[in-house]
PDB file of C-alpha atoms in Angstrom:
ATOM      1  CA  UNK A   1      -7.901  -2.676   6.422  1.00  0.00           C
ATOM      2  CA  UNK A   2     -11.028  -4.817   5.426  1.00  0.00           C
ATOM      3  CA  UNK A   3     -12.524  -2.176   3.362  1.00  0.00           C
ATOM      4  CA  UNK A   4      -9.647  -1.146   2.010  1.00  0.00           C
ATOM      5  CA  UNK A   5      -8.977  -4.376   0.592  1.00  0.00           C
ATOM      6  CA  UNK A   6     -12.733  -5.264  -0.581  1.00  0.00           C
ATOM      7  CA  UNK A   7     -13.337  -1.513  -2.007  1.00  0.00           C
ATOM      8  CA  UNK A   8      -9.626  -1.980  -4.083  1.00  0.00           C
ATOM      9  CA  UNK A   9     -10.466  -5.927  -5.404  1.00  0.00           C
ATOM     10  CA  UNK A  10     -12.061  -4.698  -8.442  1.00  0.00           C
ATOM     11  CA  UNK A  11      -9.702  -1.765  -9.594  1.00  0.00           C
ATOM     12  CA  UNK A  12      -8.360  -1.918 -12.814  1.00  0.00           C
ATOM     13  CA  UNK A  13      -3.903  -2.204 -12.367  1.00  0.00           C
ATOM     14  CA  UNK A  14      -3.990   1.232 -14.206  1.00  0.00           C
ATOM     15  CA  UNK A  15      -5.809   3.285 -11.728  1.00  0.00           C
ATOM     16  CA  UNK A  16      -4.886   1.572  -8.466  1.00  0.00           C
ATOM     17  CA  UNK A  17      -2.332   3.904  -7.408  1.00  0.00           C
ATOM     18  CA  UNK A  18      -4.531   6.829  -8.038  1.00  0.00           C
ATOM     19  CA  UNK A  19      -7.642   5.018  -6.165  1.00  0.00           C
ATOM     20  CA  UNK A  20      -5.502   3.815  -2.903  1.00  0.00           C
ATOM     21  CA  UNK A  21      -4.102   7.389  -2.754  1.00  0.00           C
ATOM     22  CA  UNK A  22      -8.218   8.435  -2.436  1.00  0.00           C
ATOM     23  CA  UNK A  23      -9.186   6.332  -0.243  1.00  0.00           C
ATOM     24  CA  UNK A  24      -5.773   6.752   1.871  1.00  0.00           C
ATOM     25  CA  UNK A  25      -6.934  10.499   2.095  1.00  0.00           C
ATOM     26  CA  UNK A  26     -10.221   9.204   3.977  1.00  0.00           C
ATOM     27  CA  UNK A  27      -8.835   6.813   6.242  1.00  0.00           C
ATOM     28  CA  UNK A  28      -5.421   9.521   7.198  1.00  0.00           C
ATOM     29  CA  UNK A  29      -8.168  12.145   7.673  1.00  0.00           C
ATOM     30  CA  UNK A  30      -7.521  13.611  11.385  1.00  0.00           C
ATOM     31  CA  UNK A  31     -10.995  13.412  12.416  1.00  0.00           C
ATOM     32  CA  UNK A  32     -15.098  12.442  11.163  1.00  0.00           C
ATOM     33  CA  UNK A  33     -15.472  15.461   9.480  1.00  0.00           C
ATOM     34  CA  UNK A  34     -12.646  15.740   7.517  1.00  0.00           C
ATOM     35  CA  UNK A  35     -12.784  12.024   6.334  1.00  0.00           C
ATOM     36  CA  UNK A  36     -16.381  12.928   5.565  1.00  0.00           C
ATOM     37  CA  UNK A  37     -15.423  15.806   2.931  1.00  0.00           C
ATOM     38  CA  UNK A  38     -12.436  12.905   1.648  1.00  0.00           C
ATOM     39  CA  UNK A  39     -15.362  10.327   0.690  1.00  0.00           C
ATOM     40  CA  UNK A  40     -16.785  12.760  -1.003  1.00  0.00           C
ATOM     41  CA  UNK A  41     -14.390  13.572  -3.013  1.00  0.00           C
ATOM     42  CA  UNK A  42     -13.442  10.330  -3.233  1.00  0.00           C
ATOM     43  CA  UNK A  43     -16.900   9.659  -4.473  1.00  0.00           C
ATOM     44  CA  UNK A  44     -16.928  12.616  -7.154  1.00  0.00           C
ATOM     45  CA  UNK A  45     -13.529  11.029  -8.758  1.00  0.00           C
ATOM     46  CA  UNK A  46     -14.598   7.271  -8.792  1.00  0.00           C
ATOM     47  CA  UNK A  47     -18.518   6.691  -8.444  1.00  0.00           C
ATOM     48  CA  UNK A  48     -18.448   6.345 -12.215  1.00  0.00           C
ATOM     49  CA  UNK A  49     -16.114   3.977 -12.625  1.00  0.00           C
ATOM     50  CA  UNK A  50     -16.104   2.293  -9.309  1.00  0.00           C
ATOM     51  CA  UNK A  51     -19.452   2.633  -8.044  1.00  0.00           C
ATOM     52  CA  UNK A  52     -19.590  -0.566  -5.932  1.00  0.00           C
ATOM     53  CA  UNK A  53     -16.442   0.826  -4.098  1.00  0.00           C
ATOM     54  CA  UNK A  54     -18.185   3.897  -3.246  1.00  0.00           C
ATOM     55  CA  UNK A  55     -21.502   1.941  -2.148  1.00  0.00           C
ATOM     56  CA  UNK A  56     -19.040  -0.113  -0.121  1.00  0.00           C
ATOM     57  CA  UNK A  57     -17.666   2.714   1.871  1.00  0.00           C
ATOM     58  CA  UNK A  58     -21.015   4.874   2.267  1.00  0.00           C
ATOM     59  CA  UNK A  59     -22.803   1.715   3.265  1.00  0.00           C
ATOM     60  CA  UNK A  60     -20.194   0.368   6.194  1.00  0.00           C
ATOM     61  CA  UNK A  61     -19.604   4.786   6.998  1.00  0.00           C
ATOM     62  CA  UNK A  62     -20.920   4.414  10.437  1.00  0.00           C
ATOM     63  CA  UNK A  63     -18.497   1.561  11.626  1.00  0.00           C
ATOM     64  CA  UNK A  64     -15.816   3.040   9.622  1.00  0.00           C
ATOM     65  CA  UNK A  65     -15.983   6.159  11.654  1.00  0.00           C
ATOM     66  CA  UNK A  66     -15.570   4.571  15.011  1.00  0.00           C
ATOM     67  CA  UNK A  67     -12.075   4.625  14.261  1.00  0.00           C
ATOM     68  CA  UNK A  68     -11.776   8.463  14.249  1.00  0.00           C
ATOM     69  CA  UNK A  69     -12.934   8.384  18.061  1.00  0.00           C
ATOM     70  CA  UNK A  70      -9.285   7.352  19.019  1.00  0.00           C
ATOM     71  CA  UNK A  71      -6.307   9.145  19.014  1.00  0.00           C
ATOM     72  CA  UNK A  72      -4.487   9.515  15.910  1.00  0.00           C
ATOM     73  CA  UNK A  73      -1.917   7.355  17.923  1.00  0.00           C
ATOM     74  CA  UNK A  74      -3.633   4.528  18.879  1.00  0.00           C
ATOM     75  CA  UNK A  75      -5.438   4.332  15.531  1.00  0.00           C
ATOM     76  CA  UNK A  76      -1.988   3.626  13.700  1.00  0.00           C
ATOM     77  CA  UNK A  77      -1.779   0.559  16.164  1.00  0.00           C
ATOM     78  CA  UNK A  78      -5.422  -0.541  15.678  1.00  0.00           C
ATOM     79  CA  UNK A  79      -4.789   0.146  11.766  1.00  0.00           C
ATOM     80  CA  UNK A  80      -1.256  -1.887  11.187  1.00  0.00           C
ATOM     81  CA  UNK A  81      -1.299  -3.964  14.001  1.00  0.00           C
ATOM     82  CA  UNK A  82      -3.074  -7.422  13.318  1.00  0.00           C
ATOM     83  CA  UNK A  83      -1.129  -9.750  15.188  1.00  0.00           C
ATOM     84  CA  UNK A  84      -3.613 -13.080  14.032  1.00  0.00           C
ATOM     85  CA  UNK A  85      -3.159 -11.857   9.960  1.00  0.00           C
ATOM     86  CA  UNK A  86       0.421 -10.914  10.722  1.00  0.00           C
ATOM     87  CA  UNK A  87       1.065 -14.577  12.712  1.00  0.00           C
ATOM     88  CA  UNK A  88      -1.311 -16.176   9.031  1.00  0.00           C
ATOM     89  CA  UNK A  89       0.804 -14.877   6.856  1.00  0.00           C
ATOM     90  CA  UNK A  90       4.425 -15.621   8.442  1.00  0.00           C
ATOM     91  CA  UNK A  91       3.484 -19.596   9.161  1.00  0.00           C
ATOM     92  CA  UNK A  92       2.169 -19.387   5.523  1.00  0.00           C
ATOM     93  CA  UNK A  93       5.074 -17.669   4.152  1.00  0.00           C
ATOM     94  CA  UNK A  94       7.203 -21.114   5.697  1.00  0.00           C
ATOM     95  CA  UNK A  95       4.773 -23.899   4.853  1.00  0.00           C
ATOM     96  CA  UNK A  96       4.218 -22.460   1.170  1.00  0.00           C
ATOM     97  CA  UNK A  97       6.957 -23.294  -0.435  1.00  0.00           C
ATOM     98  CA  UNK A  98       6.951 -26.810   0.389  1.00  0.00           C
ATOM     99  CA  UNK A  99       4.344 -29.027  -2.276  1.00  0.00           C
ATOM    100  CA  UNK A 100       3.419 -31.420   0.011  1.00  0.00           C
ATOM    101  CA  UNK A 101       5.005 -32.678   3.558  1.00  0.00           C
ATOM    102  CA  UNK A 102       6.151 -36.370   4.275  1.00  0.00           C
ATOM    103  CA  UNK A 103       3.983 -36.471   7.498  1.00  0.00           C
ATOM    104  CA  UNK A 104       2.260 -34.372  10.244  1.00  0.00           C
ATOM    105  CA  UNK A 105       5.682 -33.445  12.023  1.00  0.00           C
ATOM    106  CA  UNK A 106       6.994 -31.987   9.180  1.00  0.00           C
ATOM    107  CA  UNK A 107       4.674 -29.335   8.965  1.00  0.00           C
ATOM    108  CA  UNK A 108       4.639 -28.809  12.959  1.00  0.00           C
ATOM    109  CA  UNK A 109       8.582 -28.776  12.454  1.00  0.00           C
ATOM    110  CA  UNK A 110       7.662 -26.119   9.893  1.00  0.00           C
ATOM    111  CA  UNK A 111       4.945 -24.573  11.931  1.00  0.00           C
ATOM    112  CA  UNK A 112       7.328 -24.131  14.988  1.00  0.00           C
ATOM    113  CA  UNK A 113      10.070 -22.461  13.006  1.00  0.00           C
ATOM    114  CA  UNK A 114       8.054 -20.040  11.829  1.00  0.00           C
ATOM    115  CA  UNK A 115       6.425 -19.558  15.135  1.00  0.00           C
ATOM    116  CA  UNK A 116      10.200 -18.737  16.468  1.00  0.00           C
ATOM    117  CA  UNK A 117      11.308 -16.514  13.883  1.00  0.00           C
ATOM    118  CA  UNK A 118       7.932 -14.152  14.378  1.00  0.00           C
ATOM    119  CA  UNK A 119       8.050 -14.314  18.295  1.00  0.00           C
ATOM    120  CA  UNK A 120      11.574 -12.186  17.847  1.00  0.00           C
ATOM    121  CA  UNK A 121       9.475  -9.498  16.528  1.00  0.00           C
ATOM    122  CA  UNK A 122       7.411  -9.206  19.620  1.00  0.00           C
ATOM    123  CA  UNK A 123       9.904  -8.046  21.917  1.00  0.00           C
ATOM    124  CA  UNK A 124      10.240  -4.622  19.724  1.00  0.00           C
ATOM    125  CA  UNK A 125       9.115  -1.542  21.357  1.00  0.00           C
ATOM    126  CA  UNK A 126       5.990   0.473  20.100  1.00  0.00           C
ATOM    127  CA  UNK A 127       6.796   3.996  18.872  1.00  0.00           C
ATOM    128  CA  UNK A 128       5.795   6.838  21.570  1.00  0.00           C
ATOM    129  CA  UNK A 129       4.554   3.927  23.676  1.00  0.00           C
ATOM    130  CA  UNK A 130       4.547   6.388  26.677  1.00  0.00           C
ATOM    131  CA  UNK A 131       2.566   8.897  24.829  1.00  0.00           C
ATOM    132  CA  UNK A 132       0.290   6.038  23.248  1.00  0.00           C
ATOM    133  CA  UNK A 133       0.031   4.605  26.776  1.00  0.00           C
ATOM    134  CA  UNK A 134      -1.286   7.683  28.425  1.00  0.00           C
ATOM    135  CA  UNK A 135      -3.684   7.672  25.804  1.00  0.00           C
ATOM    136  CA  UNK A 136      -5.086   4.568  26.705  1.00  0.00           C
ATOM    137  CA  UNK A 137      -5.320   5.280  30.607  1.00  0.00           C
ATOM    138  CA  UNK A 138      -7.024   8.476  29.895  1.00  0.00           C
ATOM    139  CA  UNK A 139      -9.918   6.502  27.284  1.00  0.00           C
ATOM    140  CA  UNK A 140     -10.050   3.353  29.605  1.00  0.00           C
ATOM    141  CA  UNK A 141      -9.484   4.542  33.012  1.00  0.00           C
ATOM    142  CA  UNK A 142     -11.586   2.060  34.741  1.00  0.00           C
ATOM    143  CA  UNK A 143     -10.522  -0.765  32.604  1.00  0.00           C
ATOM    144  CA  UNK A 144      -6.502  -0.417  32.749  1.00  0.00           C
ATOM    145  CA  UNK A 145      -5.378  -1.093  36.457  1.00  0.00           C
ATOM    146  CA  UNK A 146      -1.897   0.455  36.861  1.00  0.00           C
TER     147      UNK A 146
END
């Protein structure tokens, strides 16, 4: 998500939809190989006007492409999950608003409400959690004690 956000920074409004639809292509790609042939052409359609985005991704390629050692499965939850930017963003979400706060327990008060509106989140399942699951046991069989 990191590079995805630094290599976008400097794109023009006009062609962001067009460069996050690239760069999508190499991320979604279902293994190395295959995201290899997407930077590419990633690179072909941008290095012109975008060159520092296309430095960005060939110079961080080799701990990019951990991420294609998982399953496509876990790599959705290693992709959207974030839980510490997720938790940021909802406590931010309740104390921005405010200008300023009369003292320290008003933005605890603040802090705390936010803290109880994410935590009802976290009792959603995980989509194919069993499959997902699996995954993991079979990846980090000495690690995960069932």
């Amino acid at each position: 998500m990191h590079q995805i956000r630094n290599a976008g920074k400097y794109v023009v409004w006009k062609d962001r939809k067009a460069f996050s639809a690239d760069m999508k292509n190499i991320y979604n790609a279902p293994n190395q190989q295959v995201a290899l042939q997407e930077l590419e052409n990633f690179a072909q359609n941008w290095q012109e006007k975008y060159s520092y985005a296309v430095k960005s991704w060939r110079d961080n390629w080799e701990n990019l492409t951990v991420f294609f050692d998982f399953p496509v499965e876990i790599r959705k939850i290693i992709y959207t999950t974030n839980l510490i930017e997720n938790l940021n963003g909802k406590i931010r979400k309740y104390t921005k608003n405010k200008l300023s706060f009369p003292d320290d327990n008003a933005v605890k008060k603040s802090v705390f409400l936010a803290l109880n509106e994410v935590t009802k989140k976290w009792t959603q399942p995980i989509r194919n959690w069993a499959l997902i699951f699996n995954q993991f046991i079979a990846i980090f069989e000495d690690r995960l004690k069932i």
